[in-house]
XYZ file of C-alpha atoms in Angstrom:
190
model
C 2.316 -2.064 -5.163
C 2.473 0.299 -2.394
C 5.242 3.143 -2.294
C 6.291 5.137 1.138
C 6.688 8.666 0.592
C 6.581 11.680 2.905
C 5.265 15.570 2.403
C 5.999 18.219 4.615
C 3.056 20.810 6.618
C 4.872 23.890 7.287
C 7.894 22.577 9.184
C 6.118 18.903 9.796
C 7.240 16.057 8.022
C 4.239 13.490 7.481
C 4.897 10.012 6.009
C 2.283 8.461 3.757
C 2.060 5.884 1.899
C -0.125 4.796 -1.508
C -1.124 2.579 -3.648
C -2.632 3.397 -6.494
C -4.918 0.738 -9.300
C -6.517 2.593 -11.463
C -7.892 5.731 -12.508
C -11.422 4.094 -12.341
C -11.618 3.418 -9.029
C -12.049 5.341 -6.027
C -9.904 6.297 -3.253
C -10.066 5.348 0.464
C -8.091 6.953 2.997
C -7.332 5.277 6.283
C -6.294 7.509 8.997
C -4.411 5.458 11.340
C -4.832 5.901 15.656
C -2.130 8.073 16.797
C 0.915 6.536 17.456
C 1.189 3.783 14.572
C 3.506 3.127 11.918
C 2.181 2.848 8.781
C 2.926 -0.603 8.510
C -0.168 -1.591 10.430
C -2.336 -1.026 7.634
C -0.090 -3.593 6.247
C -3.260 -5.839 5.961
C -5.655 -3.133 4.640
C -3.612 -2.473 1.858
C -3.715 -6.219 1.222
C -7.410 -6.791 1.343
C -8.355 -3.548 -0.876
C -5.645 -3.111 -2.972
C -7.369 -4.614 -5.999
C -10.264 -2.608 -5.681
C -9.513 0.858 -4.481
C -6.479 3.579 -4.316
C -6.010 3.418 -1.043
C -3.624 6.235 1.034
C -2.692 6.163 4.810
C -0.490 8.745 6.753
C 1.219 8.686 10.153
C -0.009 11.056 12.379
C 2.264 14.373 13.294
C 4.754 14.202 15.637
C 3.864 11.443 17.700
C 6.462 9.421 16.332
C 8.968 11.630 15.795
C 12.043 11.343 17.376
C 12.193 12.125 21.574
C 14.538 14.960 21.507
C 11.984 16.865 18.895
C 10.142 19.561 21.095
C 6.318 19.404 20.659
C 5.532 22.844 20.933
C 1.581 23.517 23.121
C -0.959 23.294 20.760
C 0.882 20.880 17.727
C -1.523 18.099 18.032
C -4.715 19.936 17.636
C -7.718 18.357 16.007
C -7.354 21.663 13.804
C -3.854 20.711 12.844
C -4.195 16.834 11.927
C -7.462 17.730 9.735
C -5.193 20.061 7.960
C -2.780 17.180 7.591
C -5.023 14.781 5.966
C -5.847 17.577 3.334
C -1.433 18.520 3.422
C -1.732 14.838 1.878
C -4.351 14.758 -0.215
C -3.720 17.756 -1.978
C -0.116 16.732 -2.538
C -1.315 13.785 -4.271
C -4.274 15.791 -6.374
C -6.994 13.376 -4.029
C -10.397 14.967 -4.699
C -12.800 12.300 -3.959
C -12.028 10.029 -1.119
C -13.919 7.421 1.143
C -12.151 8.543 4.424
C -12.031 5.717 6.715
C -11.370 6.473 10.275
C -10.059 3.889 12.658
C -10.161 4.726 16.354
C -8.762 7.983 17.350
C -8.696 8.620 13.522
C -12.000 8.393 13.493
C -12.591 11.504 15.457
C -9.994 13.297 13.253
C -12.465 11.933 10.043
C -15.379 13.024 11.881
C -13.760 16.895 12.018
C -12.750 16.999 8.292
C -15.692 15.883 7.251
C -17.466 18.176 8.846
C -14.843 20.846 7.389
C -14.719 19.362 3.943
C -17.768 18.073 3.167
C -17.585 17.749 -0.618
C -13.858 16.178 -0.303
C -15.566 13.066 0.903
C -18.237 10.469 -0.692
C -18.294 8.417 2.662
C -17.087 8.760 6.287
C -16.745 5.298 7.922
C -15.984 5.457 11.609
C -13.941 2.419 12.839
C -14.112 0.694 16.473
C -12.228 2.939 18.908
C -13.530 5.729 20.991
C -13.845 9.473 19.795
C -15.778 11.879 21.587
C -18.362 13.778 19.764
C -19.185 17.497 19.793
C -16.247 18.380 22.879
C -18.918 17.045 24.940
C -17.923 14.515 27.910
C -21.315 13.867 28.469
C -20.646 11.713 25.126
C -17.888 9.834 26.038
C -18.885 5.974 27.356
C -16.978 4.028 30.122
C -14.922 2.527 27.808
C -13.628 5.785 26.579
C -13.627 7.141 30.604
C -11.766 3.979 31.355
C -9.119 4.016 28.400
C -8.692 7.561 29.311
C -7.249 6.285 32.377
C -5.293 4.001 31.050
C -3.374 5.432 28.623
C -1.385 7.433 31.056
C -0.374 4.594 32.698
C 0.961 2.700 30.001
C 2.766 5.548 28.947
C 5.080 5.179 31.784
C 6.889 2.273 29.957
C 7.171 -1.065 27.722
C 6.347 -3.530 30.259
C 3.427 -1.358 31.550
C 1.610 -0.888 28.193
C 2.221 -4.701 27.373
C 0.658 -5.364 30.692
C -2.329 -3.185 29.774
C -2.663 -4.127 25.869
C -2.770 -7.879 27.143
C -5.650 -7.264 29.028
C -7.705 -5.188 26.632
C -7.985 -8.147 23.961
C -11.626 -8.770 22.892
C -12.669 -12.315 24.953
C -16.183 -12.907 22.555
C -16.353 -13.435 18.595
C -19.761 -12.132 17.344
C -21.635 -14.054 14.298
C -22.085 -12.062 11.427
C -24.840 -13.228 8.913
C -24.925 -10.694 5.525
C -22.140 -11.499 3.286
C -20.748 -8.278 3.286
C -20.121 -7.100 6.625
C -19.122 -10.998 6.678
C -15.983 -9.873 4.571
C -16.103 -6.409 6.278
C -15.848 -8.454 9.462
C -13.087 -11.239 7.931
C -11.257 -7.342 7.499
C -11.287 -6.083 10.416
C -10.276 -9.219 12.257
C -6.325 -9.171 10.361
C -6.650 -5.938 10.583
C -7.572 -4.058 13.876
């Protein structure tokens, strides 16, 4: 069973949730894209909660409400790898596989770089993230998402528009069992 708490970083509030199994297992951590609820890992909870501890966390301020000021320079990299370990710390989380789905991923990617002995496996989920601040790095799909986004920002109807025409039109055949159930996963999931 899964339980939705919140801890705060400095003035931040940051809502997390957990499950926990067993002492015996290990821990994953999913950090979600900016901009979701927690309830979208909903279906990751579902698929590992028998086998792992599993902890997710919203990411800061983005879904706070609009009259909260976001003050230049809140939504560093800096400041949501110091998030994740605001959360893990709180809940005494030594050993984690950190599992990093889209824009998450690039947050992983920085606190495992930061924390290297914090983690015993960085998985890097789908998504784009650019590596090393270097644009030479990014693909078209990140160039062309980049453009995007701003548009669908503008309202509802315009990111609808958009997300409907982003869906993935080709399946892919997976043949080792694992990534098989890896791919079952990530299919109810993302």
């Amino acid at each position: 069973m899964s339980k939705y708490s919140s801890v705060k970083n400095n003035k931040i509030s940051l809502d997390y949730r957990i499950s926990f199994y067993s002492e015996d297992v290990p821990w994953i951590c999913l950090i979600l894209p900016f901009g979701l609820k927690l309830d979208v890992a909903n279906s990751f909870f579902d698929y590992f909660h028998n086998q792992f501890n599993i902890i997710t966390y919203e990411s800061r301020l983005i879904l706070d409400s609009s009259s909260l000021q976001v003050i230049d320079g809140e939504l560093t990299v800096e400041n949501h790898v110091k998030d994740l370990m605001v959360v893990l710390n709180h809940k005494n989380i030594e050993d984690t596989i950190l599992v990093g789905y889209c824009s998450g991923a690039g947050i992983a990617l920085a606190a495992a770089n930061q924390n290297p002995n914090r983690f015993s496996y960085l998985i890097l989920v789908n998504g784009e993230f650019v590596l090393l601040n270097d644009r030479d790095c990014v693909t078209q799909y990140g160039i062309d998402i980049d453009n995007l986004l701003p548009i669908a920002a503008i309202d509802r109807s315009k990111a609808e528009f958009i997300l409907n025409r982003l869906q993935p039109k080709k399946s892919y055949k997976v043949r080792n069992t694992f990534w098989r159930k890896f791919t079952l996963f990530t299919t109810t999931f993302f």
